[in-house]
PDB file of C-alpha atoms in Angstrom:
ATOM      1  CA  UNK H  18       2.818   2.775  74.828  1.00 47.00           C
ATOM      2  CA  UNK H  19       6.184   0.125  74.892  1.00 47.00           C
ATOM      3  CA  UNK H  20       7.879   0.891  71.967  1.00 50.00           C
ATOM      4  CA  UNK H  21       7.460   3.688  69.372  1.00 60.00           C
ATOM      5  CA  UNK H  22       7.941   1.641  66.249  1.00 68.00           C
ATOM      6  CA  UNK H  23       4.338  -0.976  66.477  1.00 68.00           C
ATOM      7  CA  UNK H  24       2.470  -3.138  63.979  1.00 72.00           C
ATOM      8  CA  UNK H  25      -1.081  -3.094  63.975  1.00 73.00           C
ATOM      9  CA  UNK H  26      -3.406  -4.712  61.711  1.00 66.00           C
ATOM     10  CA  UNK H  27      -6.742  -3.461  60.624  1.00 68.00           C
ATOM     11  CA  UNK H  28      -7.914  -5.929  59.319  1.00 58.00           C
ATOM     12  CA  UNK H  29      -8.259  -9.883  60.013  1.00 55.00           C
ATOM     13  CA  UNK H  30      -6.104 -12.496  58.831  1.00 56.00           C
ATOM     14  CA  UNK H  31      -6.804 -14.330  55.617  1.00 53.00           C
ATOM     15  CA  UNK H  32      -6.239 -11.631  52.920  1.00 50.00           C
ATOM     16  CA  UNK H  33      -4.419 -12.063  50.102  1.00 53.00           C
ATOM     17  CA  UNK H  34      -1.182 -10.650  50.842  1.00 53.00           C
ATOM     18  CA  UNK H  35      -0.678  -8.553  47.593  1.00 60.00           C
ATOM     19  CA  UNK H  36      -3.811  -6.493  48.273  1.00 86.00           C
ATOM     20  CA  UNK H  37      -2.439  -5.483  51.345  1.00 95.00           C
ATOM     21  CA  UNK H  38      -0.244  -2.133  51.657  1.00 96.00           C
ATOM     22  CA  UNK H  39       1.979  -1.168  54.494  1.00 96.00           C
ATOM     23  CA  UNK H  40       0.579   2.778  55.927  1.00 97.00           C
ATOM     24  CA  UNK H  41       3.077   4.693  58.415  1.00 97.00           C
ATOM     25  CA  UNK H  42       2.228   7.322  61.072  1.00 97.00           C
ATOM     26  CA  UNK H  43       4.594   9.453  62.109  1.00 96.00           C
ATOM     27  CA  UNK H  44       3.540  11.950  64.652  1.00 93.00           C
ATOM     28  CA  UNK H  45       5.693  14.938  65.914  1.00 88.00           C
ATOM     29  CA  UNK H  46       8.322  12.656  67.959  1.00 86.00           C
ATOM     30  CA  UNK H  47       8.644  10.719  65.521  1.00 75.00           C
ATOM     31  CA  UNK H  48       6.819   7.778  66.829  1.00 89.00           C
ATOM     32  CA  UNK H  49       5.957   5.413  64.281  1.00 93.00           C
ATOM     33  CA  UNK H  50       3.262   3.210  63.907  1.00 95.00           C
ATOM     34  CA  UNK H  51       3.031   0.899  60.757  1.00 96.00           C
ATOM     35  CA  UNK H  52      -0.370  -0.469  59.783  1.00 96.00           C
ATOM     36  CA  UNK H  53      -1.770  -3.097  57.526  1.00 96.00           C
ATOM     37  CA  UNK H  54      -4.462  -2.066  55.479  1.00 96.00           C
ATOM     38  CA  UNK H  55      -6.101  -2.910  52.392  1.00 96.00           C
ATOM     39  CA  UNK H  56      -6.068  -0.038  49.872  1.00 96.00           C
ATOM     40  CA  UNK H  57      -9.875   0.094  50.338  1.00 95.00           C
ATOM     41  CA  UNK H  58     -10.281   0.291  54.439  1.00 96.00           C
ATOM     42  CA  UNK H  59     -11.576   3.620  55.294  1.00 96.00           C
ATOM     43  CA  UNK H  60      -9.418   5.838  56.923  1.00 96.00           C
ATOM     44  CA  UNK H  61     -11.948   6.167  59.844  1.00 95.00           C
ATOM     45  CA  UNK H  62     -10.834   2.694  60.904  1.00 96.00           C
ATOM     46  CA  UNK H  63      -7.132   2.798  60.636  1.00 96.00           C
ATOM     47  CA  UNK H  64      -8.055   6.841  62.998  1.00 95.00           C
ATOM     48  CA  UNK H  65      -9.242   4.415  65.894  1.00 95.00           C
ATOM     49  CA  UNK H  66      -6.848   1.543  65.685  1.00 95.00           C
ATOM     50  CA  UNK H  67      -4.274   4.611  66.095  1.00 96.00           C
ATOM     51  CA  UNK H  68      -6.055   6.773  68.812  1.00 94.00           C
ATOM     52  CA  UNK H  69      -6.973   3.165  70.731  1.00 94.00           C
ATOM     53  CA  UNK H  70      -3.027   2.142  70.175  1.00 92.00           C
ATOM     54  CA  UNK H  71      -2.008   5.933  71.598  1.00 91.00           C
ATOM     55  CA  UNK H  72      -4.507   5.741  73.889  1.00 92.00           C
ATOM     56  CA  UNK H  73      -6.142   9.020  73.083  1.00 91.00           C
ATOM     57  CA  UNK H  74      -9.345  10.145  71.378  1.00 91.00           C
ATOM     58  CA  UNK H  75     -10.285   9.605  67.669  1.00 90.00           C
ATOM     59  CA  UNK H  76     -11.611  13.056  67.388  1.00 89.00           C
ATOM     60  CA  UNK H  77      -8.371  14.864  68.826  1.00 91.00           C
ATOM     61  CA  UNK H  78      -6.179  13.187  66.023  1.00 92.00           C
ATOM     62  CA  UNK H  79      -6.019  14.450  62.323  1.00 93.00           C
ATOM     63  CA  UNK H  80      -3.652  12.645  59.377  1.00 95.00           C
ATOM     64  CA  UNK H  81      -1.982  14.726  56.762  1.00 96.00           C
ATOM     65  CA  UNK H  82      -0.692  13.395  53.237  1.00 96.00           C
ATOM     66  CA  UNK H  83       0.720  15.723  51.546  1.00 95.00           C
ATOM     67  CA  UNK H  84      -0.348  18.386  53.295  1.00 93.00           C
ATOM     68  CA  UNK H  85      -3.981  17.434  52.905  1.00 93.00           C
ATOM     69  CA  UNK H  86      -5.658  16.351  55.946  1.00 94.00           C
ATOM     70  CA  UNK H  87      -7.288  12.800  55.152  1.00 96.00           C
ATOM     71  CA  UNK H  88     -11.117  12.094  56.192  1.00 96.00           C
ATOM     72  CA  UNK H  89     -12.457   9.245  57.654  1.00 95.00           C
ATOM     73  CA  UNK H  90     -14.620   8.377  54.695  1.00 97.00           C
ATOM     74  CA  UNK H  91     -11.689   8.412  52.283  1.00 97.00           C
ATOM     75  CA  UNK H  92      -9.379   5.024  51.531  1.00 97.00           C
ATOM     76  CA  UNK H  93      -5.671   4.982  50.773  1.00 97.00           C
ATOM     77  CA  UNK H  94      -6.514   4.119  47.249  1.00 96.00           C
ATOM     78  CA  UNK H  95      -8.653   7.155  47.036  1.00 95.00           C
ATOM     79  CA  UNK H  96      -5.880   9.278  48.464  1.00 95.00           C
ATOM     80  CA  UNK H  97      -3.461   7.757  46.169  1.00 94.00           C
ATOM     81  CA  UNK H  98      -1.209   6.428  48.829  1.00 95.00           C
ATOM     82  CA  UNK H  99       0.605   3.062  48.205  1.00 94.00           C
ATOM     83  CA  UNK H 100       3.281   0.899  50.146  1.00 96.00           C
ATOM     84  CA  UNK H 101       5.464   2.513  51.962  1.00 96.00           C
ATOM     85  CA  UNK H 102       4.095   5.871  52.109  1.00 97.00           C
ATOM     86  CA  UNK H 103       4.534   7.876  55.947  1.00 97.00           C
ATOM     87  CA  UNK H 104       1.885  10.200  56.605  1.00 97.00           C
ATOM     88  CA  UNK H 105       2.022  12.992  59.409  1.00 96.00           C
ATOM     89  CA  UNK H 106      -0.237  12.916  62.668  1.00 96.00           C
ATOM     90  CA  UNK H 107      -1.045  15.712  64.329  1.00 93.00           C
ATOM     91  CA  UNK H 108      -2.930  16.159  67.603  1.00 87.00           C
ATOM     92  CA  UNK H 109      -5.237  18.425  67.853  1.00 76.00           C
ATOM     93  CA  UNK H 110      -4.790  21.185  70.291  1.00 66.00           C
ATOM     94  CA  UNK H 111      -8.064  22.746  71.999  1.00 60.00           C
ATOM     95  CA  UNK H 112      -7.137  26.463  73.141  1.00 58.00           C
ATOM     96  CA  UNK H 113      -8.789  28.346  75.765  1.00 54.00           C
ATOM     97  CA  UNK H 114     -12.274  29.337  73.716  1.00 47.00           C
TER      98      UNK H 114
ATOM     99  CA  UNK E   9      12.736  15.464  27.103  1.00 52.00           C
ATOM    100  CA  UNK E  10      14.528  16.677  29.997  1.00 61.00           C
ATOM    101  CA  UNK E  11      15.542  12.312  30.920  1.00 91.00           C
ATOM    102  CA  UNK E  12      17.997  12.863  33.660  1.00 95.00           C
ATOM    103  CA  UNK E  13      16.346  15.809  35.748  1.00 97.00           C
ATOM    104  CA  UNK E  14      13.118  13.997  34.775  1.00 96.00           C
ATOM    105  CA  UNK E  15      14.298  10.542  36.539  1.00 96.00           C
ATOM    106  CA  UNK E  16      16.121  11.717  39.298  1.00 97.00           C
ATOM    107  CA  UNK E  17      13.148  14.073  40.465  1.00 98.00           C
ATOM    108  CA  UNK E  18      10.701  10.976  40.730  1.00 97.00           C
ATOM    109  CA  UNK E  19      13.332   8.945  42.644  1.00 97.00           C
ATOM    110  CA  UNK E  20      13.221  12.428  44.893  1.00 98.00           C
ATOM    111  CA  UNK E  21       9.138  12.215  45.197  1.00 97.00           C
ATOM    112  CA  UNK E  22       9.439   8.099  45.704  1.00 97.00           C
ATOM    113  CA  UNK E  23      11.925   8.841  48.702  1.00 97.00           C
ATOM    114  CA  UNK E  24      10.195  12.186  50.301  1.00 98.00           C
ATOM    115  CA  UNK E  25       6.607  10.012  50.431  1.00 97.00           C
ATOM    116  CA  UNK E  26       8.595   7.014  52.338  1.00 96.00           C
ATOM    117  CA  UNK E  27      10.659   9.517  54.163  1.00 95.00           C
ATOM    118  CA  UNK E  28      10.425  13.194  55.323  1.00 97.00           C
ATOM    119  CA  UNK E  29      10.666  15.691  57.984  1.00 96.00           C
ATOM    120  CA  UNK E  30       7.612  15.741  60.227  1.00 95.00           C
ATOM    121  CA  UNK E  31       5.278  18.314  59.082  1.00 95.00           C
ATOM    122  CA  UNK E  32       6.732  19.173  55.577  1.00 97.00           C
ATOM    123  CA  UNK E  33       5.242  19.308  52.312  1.00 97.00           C
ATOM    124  CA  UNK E  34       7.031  18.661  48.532  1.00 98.00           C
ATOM    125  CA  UNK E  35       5.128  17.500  45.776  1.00 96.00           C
ATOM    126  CA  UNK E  36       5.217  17.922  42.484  1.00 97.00           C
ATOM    127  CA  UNK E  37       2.000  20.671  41.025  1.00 96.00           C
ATOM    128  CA  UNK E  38      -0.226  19.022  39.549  1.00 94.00           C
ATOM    129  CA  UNK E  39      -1.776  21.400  36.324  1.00 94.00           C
ATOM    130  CA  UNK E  40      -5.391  22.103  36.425  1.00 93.00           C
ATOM    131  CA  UNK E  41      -5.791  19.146  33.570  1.00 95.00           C
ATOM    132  CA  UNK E  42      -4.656  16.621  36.031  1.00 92.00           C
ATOM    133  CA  UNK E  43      -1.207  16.393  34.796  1.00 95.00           C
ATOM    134  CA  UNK E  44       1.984  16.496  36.864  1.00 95.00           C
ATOM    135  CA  UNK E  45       4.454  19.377  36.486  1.00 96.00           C
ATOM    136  CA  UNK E  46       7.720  17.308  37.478  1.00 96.00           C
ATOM    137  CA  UNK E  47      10.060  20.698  37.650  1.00 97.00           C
ATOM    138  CA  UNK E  48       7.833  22.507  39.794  1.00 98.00           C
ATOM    139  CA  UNK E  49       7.416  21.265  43.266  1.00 98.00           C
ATOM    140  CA  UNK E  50       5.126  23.212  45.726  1.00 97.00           C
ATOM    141  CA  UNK E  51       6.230  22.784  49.383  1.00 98.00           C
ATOM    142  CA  UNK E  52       5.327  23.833  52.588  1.00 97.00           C
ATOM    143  CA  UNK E  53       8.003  24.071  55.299  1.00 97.00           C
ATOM    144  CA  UNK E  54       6.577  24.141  59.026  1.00 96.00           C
ATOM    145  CA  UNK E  55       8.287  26.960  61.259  1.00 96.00           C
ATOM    146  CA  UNK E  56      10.547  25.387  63.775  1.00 95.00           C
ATOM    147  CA  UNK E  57       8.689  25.178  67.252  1.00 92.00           C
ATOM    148  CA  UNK E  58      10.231  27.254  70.058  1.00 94.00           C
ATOM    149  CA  UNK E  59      10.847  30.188  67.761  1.00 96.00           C
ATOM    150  CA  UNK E  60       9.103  33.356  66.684  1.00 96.00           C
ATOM    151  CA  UNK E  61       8.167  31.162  63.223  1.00 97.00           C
ATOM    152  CA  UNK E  62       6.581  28.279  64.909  1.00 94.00           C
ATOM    153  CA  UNK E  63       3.145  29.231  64.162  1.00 94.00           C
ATOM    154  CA  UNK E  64       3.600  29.379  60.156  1.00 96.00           C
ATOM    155  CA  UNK E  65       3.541  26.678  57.428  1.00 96.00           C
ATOM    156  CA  UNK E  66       5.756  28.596  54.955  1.00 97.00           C
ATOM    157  CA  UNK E  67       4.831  28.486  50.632  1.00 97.00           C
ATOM    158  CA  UNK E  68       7.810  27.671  48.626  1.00 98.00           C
ATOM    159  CA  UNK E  69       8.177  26.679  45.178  1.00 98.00           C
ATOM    160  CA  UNK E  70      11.243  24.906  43.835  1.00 98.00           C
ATOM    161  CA  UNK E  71      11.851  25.367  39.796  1.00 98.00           C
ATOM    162  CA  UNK E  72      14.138  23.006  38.412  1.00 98.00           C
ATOM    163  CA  UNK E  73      15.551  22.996  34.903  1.00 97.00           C
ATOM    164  CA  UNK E  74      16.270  20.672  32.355  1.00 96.00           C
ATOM    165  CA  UNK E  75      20.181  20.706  34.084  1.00 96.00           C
ATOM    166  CA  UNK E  76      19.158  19.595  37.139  1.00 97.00           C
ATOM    167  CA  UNK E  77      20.766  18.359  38.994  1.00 97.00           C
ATOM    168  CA  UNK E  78      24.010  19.714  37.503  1.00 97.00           C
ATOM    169  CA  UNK E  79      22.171  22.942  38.542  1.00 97.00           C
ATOM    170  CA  UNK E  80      19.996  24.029  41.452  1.00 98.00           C
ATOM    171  CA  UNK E  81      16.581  24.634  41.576  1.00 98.00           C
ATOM    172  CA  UNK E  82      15.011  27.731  41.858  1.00 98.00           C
ATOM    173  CA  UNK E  83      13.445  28.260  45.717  1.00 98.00           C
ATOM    174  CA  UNK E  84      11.122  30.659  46.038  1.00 98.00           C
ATOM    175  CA  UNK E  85       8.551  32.337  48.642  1.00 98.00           C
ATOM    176  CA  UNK E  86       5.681  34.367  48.014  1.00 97.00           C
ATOM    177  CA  UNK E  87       6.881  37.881  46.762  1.00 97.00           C
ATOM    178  CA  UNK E  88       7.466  40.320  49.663  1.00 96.00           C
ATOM    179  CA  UNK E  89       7.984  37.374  52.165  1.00 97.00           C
ATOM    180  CA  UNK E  90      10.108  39.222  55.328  1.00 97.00           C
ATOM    181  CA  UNK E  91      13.555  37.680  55.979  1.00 97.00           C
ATOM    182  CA  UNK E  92      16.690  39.185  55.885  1.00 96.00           C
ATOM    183  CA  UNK E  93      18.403  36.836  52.734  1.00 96.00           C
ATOM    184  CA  UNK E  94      15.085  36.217  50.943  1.00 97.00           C
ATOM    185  CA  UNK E  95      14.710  38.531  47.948  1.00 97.00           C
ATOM    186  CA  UNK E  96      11.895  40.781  47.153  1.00 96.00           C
ATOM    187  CA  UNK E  97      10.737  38.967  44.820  1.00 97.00           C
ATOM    188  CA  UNK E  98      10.944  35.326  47.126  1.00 97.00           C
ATOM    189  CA  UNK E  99      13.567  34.228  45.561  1.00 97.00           C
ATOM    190  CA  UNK E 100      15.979  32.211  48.590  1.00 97.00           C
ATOM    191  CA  UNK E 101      19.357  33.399  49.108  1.00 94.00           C
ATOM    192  CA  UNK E 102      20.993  29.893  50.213  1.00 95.00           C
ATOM    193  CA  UNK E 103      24.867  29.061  49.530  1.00 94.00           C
ATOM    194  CA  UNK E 104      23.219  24.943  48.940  1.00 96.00           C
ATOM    195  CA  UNK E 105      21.189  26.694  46.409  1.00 97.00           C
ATOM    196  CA  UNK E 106      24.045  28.570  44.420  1.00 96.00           C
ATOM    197  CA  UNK E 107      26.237  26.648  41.810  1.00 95.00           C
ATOM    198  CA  UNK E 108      28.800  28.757  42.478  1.00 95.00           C
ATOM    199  CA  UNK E 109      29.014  27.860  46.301  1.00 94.00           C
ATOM    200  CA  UNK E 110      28.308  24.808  47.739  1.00 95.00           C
ATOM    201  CA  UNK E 111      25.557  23.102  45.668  1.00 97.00           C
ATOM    202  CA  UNK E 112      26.179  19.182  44.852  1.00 97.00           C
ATOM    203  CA  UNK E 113      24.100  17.208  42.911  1.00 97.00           C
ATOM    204  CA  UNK E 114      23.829  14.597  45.097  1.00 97.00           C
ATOM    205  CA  UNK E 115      21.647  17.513  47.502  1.00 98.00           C
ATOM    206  CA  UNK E 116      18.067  16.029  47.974  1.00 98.00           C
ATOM    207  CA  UNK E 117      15.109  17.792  48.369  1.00 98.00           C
ATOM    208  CA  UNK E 118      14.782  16.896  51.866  1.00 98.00           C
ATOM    209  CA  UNK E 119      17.956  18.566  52.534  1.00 98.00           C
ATOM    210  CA  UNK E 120      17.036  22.029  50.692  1.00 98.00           C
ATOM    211  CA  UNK E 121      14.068  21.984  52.599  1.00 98.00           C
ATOM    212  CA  UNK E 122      15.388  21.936  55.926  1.00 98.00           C
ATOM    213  CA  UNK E 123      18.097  23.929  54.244  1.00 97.00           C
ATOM    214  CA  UNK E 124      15.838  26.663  53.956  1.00 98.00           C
ATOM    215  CA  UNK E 125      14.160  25.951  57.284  1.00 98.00           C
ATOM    216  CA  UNK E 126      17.021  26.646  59.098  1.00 97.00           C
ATOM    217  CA  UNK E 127      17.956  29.544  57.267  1.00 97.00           C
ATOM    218  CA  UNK E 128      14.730  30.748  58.638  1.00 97.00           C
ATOM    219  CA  UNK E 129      15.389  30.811  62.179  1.00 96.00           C
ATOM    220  CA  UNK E 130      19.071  31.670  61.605  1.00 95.00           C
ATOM    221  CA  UNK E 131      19.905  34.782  59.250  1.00 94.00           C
ATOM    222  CA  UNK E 132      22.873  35.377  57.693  1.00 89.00           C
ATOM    223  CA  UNK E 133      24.067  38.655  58.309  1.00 83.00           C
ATOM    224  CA  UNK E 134      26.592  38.702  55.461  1.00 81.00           C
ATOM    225  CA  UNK E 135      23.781  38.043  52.575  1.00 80.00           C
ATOM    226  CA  UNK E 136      21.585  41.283  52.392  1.00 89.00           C
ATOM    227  CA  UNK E 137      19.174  40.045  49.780  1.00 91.00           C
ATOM    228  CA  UNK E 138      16.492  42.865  50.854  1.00 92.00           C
ATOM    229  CA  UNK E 139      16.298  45.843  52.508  1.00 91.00           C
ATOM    230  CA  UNK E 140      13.495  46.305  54.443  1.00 90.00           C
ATOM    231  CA  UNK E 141      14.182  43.032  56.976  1.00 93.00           C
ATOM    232  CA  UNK E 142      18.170  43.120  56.719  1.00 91.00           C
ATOM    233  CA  UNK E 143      17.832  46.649  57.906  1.00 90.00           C
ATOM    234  CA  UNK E 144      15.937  46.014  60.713  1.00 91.00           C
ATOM    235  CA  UNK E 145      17.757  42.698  61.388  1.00 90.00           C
ATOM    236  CA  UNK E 146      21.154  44.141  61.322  1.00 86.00           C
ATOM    237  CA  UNK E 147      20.239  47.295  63.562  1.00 84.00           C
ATOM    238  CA  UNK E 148      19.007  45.171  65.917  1.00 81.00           C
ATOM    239  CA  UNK E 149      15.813  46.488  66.590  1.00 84.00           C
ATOM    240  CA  UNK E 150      14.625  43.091  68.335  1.00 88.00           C
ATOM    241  CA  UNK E 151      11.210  43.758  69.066  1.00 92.00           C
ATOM    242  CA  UNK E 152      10.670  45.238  65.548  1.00 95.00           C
ATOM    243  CA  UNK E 153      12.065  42.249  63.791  1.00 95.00           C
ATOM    244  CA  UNK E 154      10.261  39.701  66.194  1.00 95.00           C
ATOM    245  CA  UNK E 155       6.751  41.501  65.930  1.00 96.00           C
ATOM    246  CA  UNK E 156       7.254  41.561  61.977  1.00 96.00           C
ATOM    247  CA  UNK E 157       7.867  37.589  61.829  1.00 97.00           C
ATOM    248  CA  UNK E 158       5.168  36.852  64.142  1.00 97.00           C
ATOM    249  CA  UNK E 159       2.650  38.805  62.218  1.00 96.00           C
ATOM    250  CA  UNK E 160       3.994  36.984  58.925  1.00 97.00           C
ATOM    251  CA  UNK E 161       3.915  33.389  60.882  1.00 97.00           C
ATOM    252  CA  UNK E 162       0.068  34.013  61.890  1.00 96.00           C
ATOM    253  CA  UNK E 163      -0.455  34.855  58.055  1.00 95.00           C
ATOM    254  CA  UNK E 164       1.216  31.935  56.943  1.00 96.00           C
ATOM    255  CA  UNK E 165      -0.983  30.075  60.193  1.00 92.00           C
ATOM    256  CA  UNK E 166      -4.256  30.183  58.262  1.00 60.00           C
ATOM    257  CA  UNK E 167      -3.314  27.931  54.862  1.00 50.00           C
ATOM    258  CA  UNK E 168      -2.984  25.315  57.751  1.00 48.00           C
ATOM    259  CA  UNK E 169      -5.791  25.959  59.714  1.00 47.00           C
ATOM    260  CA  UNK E 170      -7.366  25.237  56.938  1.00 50.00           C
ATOM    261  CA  UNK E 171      -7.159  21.263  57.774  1.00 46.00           C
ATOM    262  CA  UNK E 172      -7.676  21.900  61.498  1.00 44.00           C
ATOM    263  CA  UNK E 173     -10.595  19.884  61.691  1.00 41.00           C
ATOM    264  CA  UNK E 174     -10.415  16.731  64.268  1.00 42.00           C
ATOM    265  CA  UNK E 175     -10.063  13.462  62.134  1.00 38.00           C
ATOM    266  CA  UNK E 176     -13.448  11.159  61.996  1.00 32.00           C
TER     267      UNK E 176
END
């Protein structure tokens, strides 16, 4: 939890750098965390390197791009995201039920 | 075609997907064929937390024309929507959204969206653009007025609950 701006790589080392795309998370106070992912890592990998990094549970976080929340079966080529692009966390809030 | 408008509105999409307010929506529709409608942008504006909109995700189009962005675009909410300087019909009243006041072309979309955000929270009382809320607004019936947003912010709650599903 140092700083709010962190690089985190999904993946391993010795990719080709051009298949690699650069994914931002925002979340509401404007924390950023920027990962490296190839356009074809599922989502539900890039959820736990965040919730691990935050220190909070997969399951209480949720992405949105472009309003649409993103599933952890889905890739950023599938979404259509590409280099650059900041998507929105939100945390989940569990009321009183 | 419409060149300028046309260019400057995907340099506004290439900027809001690298860059925008936390919890807002602007993209351009795309028609049920697939293709992209470039002068009609659906957004979704988050009510600012701490208020009596916080709990709403707010519909607006924005219509631009071939002049933009010599001209404005067009902001709209859903007909009926309740605010004091929001016409019947949803149309925004907004000074950054009138030629004739302070609109520049050099306004982004990021900045008529929070524009309009703020505008939200804040009324004008000198821009009656309906009746029904600028009445109760300006009489100050408090409790009226605050009871009316909050049943319009849970409305406007459910489009997002939509996506309130934990991540897997």
């Amino acid at each position: 939890m140092a700083g709010d701006n962190e690089d985190v790589k999904v993946k391993p080392e010795g990719i080709e750098k051009s298949e690699v795309i650069s994914v931002i998370v925002k979340d509401q106070s404007s924390g950023e965390v920027h990962f490296k992912v190839k356009p074809a890592t599922k989502f539900a990998k890039i959820f736990k390197a965040y919730a691990d990094k935050k220190g909070i549970d997969a399951a209480s976080i949720r992405f949105l791009y472009d309003g649409q929340q993103i599933k952890g079966h889905e890739t950023p080529a599938e979404v259509g995201i590409e280099d650059g692009d900041v998507l929105d966390c939100f945390l989940e809030q569990v009321g009183g039920t | 075609m419409s060149g300028v408008a046309h260019q400057r509105l995907s340099q506004e999409r290439k900027q809001w997907r690298k860059d925008h307010p936390f919890g807002y929506v602007a993209k351009p529709k795309t028609n049920s064929d697939g293709s992209v409608d470039m002068m009609h942008w659906q957004c979704r504006i988050p009510g600012k937390k701490g208020t009596i909109w916080e709990e709403g995700l707010y519909p607006v189009d924005l219509r631009f024309s071939t002049d933009y962005p010599a001209l404005p675009p067009v902001a709209r909410f859903p007909a009926g929507f309740f605010h004091p300087n929001i016409y019947d019909d949803g149309k925004v009243c907004l000074s950054i959204l009138n030629p004739e006041q302070s609109w520049q072309p050099s306004i982004s979309v990021k900045q008529i969206l929070v524009g309009i955000a703020e505008l939200l929270t804040e009324p004008k009382n000198s821009d009656a653009a309906q009746t029904n809320a600028y009445e109760i607004y300006k009489r100050k019936d408090k409790s009226l007025y605050e009871r009316k947003v909050r049943v319009q912010a849970r409305k406007y709650a459910e489009s997002s609950h939509e996506n309130v599903k934990p991540g897997q």
